[in-house]
Coordinates of C-alpha atoms and ligand atoms in Angstrom, one line a residue:
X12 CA 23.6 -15.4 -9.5
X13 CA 21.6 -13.0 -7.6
X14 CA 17.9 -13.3 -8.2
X15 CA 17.1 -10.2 -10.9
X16 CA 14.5 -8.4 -12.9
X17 CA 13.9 -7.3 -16.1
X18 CA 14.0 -3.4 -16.5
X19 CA 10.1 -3.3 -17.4
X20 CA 9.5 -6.7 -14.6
X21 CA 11.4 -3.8 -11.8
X22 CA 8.6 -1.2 -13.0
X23 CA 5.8 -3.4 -13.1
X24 CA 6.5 -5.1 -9.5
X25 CA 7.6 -1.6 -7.8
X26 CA 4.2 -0.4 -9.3
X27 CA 2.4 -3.4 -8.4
X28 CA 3.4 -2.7 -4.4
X29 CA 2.5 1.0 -4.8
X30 CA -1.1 0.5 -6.2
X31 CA -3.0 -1.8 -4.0
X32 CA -5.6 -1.2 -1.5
X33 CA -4.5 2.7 -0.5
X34 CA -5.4 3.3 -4.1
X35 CA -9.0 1.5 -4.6
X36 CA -10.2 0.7 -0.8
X37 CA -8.5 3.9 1.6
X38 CA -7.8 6.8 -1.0
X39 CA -11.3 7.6 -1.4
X40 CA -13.0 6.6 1.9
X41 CA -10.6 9.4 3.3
X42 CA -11.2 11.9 -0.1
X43 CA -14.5 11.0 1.0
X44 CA -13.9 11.8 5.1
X45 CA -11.6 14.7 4.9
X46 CA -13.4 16.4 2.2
X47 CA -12.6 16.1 -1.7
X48 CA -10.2 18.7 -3.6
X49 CA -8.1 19.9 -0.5
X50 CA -7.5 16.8 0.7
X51 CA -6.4 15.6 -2.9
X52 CA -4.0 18.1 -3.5
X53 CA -2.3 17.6 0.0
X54 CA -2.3 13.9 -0.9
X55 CA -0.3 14.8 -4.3
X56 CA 2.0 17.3 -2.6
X57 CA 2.9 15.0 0.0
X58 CA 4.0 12.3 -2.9
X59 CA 5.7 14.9 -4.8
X60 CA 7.9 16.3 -2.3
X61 CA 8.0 13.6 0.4
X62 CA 7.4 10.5 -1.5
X63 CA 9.4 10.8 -4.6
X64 CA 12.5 11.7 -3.0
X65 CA 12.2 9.3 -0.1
X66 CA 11.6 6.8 -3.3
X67 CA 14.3 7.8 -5.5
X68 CA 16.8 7.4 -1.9
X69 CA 15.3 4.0 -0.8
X70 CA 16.0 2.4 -4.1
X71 CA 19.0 3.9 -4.6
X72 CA 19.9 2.1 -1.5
X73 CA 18.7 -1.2 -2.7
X74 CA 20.3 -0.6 -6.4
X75 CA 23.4 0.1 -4.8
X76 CA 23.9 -1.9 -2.0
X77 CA 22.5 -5.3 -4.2
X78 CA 22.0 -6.7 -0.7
X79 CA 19.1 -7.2 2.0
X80 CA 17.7 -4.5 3.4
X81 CA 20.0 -4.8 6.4
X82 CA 23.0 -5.8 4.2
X83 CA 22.2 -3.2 2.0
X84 CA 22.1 -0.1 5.0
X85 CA 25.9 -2.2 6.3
X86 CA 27.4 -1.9 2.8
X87 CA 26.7 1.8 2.3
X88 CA 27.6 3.0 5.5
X89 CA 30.4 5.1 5.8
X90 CA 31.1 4.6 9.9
X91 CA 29.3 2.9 12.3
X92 CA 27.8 0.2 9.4
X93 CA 26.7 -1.9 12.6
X94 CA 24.1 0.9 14.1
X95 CA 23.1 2.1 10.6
X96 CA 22.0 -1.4 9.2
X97 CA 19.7 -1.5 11.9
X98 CA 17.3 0.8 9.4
X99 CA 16.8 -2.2 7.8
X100 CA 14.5 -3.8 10.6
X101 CA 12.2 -1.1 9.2
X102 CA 11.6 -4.1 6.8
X103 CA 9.9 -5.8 10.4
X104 CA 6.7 -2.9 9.8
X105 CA 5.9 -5.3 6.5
X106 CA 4.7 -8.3 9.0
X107 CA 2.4 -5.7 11.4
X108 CA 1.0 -4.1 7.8
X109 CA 0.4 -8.1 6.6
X110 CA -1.2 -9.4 9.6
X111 CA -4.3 -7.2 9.0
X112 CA -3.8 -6.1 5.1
X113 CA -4.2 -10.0 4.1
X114 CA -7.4 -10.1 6.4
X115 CA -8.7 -7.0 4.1
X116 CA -7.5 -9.2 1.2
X117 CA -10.0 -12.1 2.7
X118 CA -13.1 -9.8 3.0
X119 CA -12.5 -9.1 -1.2
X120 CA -12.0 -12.9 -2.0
X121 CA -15.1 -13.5 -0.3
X122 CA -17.2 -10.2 -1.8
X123 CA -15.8 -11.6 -5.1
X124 CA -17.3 -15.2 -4.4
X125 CA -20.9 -13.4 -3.1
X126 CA -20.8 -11.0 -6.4
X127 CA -21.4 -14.3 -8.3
X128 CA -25.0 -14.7 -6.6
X129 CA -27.0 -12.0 -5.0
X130 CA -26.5 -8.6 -4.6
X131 CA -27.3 -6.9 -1.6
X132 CA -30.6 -4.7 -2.8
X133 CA -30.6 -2.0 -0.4
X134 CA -27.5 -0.3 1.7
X135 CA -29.0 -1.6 4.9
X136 CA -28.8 -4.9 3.5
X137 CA -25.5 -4.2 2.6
X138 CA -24.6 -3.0 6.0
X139 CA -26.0 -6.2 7.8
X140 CA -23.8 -8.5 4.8
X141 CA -21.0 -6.8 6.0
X142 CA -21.1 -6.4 9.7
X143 CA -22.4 -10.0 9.9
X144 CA -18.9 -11.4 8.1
X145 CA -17.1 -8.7 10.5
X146 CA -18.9 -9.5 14.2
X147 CA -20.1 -12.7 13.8
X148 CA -18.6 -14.6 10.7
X149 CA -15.5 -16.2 12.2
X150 CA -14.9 -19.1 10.0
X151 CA -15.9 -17.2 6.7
X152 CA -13.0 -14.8 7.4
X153 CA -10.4 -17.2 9.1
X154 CA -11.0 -19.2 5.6
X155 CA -10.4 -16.2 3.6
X156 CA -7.5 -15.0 5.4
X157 CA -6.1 -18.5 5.2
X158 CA -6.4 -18.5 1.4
X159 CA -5.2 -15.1 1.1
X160 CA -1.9 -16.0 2.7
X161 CA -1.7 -19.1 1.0
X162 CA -1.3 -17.4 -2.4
X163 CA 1.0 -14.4 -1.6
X164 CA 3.0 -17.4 0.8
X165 CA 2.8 -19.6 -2.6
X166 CA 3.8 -16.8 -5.1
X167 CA 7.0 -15.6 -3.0
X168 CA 8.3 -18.9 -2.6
X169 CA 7.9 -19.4 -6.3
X170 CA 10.9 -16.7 -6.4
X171 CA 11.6 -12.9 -8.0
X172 CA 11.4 -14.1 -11.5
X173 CA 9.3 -16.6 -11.8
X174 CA 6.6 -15.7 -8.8
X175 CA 7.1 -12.0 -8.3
X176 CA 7.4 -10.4 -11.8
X177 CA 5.6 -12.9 -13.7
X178 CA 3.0 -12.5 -11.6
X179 CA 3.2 -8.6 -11.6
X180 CA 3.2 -8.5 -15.3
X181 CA -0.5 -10.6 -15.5
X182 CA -2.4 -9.1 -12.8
X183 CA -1.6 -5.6 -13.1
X184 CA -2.5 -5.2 -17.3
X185 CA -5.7 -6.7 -16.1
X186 CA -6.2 -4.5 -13.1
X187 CA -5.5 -1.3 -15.3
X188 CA -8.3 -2.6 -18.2
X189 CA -10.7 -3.3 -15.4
X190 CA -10.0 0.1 -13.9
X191 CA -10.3 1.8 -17.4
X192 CA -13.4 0.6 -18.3
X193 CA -14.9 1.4 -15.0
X194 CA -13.8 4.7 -15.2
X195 CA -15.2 5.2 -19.1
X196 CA -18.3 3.1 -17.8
X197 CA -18.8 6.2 -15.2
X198 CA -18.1 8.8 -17.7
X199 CA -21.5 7.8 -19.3
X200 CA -23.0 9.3 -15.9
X201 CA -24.6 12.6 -14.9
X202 CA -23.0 12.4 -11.7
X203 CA -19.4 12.5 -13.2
X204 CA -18.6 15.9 -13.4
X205 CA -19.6 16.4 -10.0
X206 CA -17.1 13.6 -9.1
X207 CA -14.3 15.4 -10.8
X208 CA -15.8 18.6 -9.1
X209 CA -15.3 16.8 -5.9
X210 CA -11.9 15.7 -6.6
X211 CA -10.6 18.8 -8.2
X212 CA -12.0 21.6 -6.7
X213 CA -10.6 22.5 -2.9
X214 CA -12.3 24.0 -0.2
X215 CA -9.1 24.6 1.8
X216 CA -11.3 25.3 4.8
X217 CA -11.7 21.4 5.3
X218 CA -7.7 21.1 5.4
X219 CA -7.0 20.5 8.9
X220 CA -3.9 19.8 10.7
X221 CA -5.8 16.0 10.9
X222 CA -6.1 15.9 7.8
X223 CA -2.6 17.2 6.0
X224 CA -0.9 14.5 8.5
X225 CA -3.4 11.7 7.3
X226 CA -2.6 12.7 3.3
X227 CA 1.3 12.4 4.5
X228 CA 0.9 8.9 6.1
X229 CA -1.3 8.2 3.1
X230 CA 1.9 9.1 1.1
X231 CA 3.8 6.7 2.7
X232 CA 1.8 4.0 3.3
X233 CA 0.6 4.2 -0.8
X234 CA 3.9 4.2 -2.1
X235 CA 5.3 1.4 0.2
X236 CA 7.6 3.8 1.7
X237 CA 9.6 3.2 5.3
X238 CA 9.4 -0.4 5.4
X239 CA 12.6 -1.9 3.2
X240 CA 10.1 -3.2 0.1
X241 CA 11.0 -0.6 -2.2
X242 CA 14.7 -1.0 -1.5
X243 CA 14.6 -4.7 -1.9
X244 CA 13.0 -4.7 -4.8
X245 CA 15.5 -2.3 -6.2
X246 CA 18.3 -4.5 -5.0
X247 CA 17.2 -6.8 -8.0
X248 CA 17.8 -4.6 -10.5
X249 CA 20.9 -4.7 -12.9
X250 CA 23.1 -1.7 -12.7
X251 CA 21.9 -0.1 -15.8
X252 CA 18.5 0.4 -14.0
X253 CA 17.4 4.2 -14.2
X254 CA 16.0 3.5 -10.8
X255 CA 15.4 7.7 -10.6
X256 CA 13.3 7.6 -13.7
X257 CA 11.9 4.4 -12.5
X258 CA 10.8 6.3 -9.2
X259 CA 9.2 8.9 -10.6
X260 CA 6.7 6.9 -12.8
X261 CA 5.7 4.4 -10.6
X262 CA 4.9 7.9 -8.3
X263 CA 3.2 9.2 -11.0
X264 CA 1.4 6.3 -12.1
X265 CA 0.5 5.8 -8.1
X266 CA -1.4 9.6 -8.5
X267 CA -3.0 8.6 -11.5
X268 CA -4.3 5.7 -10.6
X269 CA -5.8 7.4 -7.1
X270 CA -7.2 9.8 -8.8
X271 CA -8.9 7.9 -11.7
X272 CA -9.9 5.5 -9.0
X273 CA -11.5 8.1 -6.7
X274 CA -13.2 9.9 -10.0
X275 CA -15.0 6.3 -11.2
X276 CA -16.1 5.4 -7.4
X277 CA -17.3 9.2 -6.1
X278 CA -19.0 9.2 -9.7
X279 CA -21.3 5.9 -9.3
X280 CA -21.7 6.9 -6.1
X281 CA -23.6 10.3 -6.5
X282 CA -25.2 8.8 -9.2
X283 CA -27.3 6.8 -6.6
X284 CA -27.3 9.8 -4.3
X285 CA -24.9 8.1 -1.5
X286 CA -23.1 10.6 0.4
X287 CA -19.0 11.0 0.0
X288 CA -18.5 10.3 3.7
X289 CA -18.7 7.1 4.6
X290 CA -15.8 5.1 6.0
X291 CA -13.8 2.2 5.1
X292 CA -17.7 0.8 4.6
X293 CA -17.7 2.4 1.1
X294 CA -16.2 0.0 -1.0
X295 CA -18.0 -2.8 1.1
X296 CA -21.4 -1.7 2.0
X297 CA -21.9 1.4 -0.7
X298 CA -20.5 -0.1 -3.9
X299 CA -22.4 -3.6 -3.7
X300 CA -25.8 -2.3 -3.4
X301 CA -24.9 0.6 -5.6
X302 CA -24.3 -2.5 -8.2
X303 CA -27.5 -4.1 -7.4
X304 CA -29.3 -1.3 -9.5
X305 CA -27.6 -2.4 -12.5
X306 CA -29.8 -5.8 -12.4
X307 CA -27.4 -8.8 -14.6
X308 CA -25.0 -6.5 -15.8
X309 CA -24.4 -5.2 -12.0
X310 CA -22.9 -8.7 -10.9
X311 CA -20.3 -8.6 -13.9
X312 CA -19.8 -5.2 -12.4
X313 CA -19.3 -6.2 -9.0
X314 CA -16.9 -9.1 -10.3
X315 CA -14.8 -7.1 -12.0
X316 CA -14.7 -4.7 -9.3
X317 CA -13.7 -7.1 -7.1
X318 CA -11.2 -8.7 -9.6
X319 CA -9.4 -5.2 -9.6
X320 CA -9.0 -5.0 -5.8
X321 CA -8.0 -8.3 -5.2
X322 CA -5.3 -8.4 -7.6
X323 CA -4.3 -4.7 -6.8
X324 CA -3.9 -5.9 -3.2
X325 CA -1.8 -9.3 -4.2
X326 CA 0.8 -7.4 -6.0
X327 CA 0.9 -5.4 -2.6
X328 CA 0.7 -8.0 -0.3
X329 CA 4.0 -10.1 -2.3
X330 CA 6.2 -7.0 -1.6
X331 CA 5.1 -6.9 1.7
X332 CA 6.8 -10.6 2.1
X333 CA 9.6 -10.2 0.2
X334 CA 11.9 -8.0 2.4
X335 CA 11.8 -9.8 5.4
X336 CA 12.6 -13.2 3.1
X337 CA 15.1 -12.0 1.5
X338 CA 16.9 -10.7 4.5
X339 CA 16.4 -13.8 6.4
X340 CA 17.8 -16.0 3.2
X341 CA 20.9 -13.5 3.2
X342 CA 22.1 -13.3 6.9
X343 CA 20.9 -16.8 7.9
X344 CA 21.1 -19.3 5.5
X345 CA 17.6 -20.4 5.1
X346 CA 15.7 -22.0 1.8
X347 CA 13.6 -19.6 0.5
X348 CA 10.9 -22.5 1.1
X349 CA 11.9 -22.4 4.9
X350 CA 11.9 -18.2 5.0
X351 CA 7.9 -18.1 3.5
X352 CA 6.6 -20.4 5.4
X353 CA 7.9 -19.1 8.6
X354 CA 7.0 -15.9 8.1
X355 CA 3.5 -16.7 6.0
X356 CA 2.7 -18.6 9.4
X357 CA 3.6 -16.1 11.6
X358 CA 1.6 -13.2 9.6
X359 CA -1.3 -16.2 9.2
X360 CA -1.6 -16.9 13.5
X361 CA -1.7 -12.6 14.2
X362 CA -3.6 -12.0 11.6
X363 CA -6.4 -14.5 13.4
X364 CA -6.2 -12.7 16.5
X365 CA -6.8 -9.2 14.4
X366 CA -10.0 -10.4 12.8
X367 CA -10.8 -11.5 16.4
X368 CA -10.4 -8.4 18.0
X369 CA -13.4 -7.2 15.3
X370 CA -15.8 -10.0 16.4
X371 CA -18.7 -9.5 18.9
X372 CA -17.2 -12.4 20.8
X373 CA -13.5 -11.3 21.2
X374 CA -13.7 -8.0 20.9
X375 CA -13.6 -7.2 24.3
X376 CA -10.4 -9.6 24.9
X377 CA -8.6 -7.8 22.0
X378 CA -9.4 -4.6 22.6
X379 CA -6.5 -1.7 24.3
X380 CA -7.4 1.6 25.3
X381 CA -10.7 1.6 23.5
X382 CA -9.0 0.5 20.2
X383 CA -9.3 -3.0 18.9
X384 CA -6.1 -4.8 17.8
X385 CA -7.0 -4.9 14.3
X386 CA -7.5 -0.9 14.5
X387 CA -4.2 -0.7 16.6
X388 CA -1.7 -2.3 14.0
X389 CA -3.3 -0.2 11.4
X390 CA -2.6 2.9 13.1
X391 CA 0.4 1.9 14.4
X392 CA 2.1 1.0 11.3
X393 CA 0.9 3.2 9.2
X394 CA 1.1 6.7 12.0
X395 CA 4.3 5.8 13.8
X396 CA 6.6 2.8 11.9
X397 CA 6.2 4.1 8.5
X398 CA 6.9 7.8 9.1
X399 CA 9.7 6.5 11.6
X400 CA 11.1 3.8 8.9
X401 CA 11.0 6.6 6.5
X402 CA 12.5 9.3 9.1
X403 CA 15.4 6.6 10.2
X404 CA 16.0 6.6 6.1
X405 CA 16.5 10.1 5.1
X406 CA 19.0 10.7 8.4
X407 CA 20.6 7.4 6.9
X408 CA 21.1 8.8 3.6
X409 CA 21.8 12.5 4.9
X410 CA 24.0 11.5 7.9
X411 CA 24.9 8.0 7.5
X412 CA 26.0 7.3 3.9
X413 CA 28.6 8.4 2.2
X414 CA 27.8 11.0 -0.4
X415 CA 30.2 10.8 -3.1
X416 CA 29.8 7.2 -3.1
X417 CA 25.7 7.9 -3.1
X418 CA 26.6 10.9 -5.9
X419 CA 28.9 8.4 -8.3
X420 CA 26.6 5.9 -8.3
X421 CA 23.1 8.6 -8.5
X422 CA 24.8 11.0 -11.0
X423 CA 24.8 8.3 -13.5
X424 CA 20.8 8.9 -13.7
X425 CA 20.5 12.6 -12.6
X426 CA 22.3 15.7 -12.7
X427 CA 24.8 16.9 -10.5
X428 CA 22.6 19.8 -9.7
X429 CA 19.0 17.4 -9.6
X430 CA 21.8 15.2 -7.1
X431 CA 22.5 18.1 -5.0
X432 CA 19.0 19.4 -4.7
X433 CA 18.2 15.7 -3.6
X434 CA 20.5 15.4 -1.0
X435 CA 19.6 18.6 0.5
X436 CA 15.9 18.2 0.6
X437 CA 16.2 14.8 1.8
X438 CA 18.9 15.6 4.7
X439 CA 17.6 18.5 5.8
X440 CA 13.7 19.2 5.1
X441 CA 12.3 15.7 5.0
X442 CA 13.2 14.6 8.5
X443 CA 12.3 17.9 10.0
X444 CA 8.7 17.6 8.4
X445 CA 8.3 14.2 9.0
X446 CA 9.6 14.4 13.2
X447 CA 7.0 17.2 13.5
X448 CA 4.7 15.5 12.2
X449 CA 5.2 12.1 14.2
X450 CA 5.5 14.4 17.4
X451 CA 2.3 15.8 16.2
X452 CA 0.4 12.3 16.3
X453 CA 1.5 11.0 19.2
X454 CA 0.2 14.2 20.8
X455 CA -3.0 14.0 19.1
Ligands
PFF519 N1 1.2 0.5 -1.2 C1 0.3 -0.5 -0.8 C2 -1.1 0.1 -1.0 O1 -1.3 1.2 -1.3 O2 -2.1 -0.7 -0.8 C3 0.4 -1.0 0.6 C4 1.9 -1.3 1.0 C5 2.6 -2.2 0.2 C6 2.4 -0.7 2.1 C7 3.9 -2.5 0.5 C8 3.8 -1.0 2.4 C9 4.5 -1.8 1.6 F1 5.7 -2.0 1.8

């Protein structure tokens, strides 16, 4: 029998991949960037009318087709199956997004190991902590990264059940009690309802072209859209899964957790008087010596805080893994042993040459066009394969499936009208918006 979830194990791992490091690491270094409350409400627009029907269409896919992602875009193809399940190589963006999200995964393990001692006492400090691990600390992160991959390799061999659901249902209740009582922790603050004033209140004049395409990639990139993950997961799910309702709270919980996120962070940071603006740095360099303040009590802060990423990122970093595995245990006969260690290797070896290309040593082998390779396979996957995965999709499901089939199967969870209103938005709005948009980037 086909590998399976429960209905609340399909929830729990769909929202595991969702909520990971574009939640607690990149949603509010960009808040932060492009400017609070605009940017915000692009962010949720874009999930609302972008990502929640590109969501409910790639696990429709997966729930329907009970295959691979290739076998999957084959089976519910009504001509031309051989061109059409080439969609599923989308499922290929997962290893390019690995290679430098499991180095990112290597940096927390190690922050989580220095919370234990010494806190860094002033921002500077923490600035030199974390450049020296970046430029110069080779070993520090090749050992990190290694460990990293060593437990997402270890928990996707274990299987669907028994590695990525059981896994999903430990670490995420603990992630979301962490995260709570951070975010009640910060409502004790002054600074609070200026964080929520920051989130909530826009000043549309910072809403730039730049930054309505970054809140769209965010979209995608957040809700593990355009790359196969959603899709395979769904193709575990039994056919009474109400993958439509399942869709829309995993999207839901996704906003929520952005925002309380963004709310705790913003808040304990203009508590300390640190500025919104500062980078990918800020959960790195701002947040540690923002802890230090709180003497004792500041390392169980950091720890936890730590403890939250980390485990936010592992239930990302699993889905990431498990499309490619599963395809490559479908169409060619390997073990699943066989399939993660290939691939875990494979994603291990780049991944080197990424945290490379940020050293002073290598840096100037690695680096393209001004832009390091670490820095290239971030933009690249999540500017151009994402949005394209995601366009390839939607013309998939507009153009390339066949609609009563997709409507006897959907209707069972929506109605005919919700069905039609789907299908139209998603065959002829999304790829529109989202082609513009790619054209826009690459002309940037
Ligand atoms: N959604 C994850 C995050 O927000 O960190 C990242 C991610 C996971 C992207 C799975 C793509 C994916 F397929």
């Amino acid at each position: 029998m086909k590998a399976h979830f429960s209905k609340a194990g399909f929830i729990l791992a769909a929202a595991g991949s969702a909520i990971g490091l574009g939640n607690i690491w990149k949603f509010p270094y960009i808040t932060g960037v492009y400017g609070g409350g605009a940017f915000v409400l692009a962010y949720i627009v874009a999930v609302l009318f972008i990502g929640i029907p590109l969501l409910i269409g790639e696990m429709a896919i997966g729930a329907i087709g009970k295959k691979d992602p290739v076998g999957s875009f084959e089976s519910l193809a009504k001509k031309a199956a051989g061109v059409w399940k080439n969609v599923g190589f989308s499922m290929l963006t997962g290893l390019v997004i690995l290679s430098f999200y499991s180095i990112v995964i290597g940096w927390i393990l190690y922050y989580l190991f220095l919370s234990l001692s010494t806190l860094p006492q002033t921002v500077e400090e923490a600035k030199t902590v974390f450049e020296t691990m970046l430029a110069l600390d080779i070993k520090t992160q090749i050992l990190f990264h290694t460990l990293s991959m060593v437990i997402t390799v270890f928990i996707v061999y274990l299987g669907v059940d028994k590695g990525i659901e059981k896994t999903n249902l430990i670490l995420l209740p603990i992630l979301f009690v962490i995260l709570l009582f951070l975010f009640f922790y910060s409502m004790s603050f002054d600074s609070f309802s200026l964080a929520v004033g920051f989130m909530f209140v826009p000043d549309f004049s910072l809403l730039t072209p730049k930054a309505l395409l970054v809140a769209v990639g965010h979209a995608f990139f957040t809700l593990s859209l355009g790359m196969a993950t959603m899709l395979t997961y769904a193709s575990y799910t039994d056919k009474n899964t109400n993958y439509v309702k399942s869709a829309i709270i995993v999207s839901l919980m996704e906003i929520g957790v952005a925002i309380f996120v963004g709310i705790t962070l913003f808040a304990f940071l203009f508590n300390f008087g640190f500025e919104s603006n500062q980078g990918p740095g800020l959960v790195f360099v701002s947040m540690p010596s923002l802890f230090y303040n709180f003497g004792m009590f500041g390392n169980i802060l950091a720890v936890l805080f730590f403890i939250a990423l980390a485990f936010a990122s592992i239930t990302s970093a699993i889905s990431i893994l498990e499309p490619t595995t599963a395809y490559i245990m479908a169409e060619k006969k390997w073990s699943r042993k066989k399939s993660v260690a290939v691939f875990g290797a494979l994603v291990w070896g780049v991944g080197i040459l990424l945290l490379l290309s940020n050293t002073k040593e290598y840096s100037a082998t690695f680096t393209f066009f001004s832009k390091g390779l670490f820095d290239w396979f971030d933009f690249v996957s999540s500017a151009i394969l994402l949005i394209l995965g995601g366009i390839f999709t939607a013309l998939f499901l507009g153009f390339g499936a066949d609609k009563n089939n997709l409507k006897m199967h959907m209707t069972h969870f929506m109605s005919d009208f919700a069905f039609e209103a789907w299908y139209f938005g998603v065959k002829y709005c999304i790829p529109p918006v989202l082609i513009a948009l790619m054209i826009y980037m690459i002309s940037e």
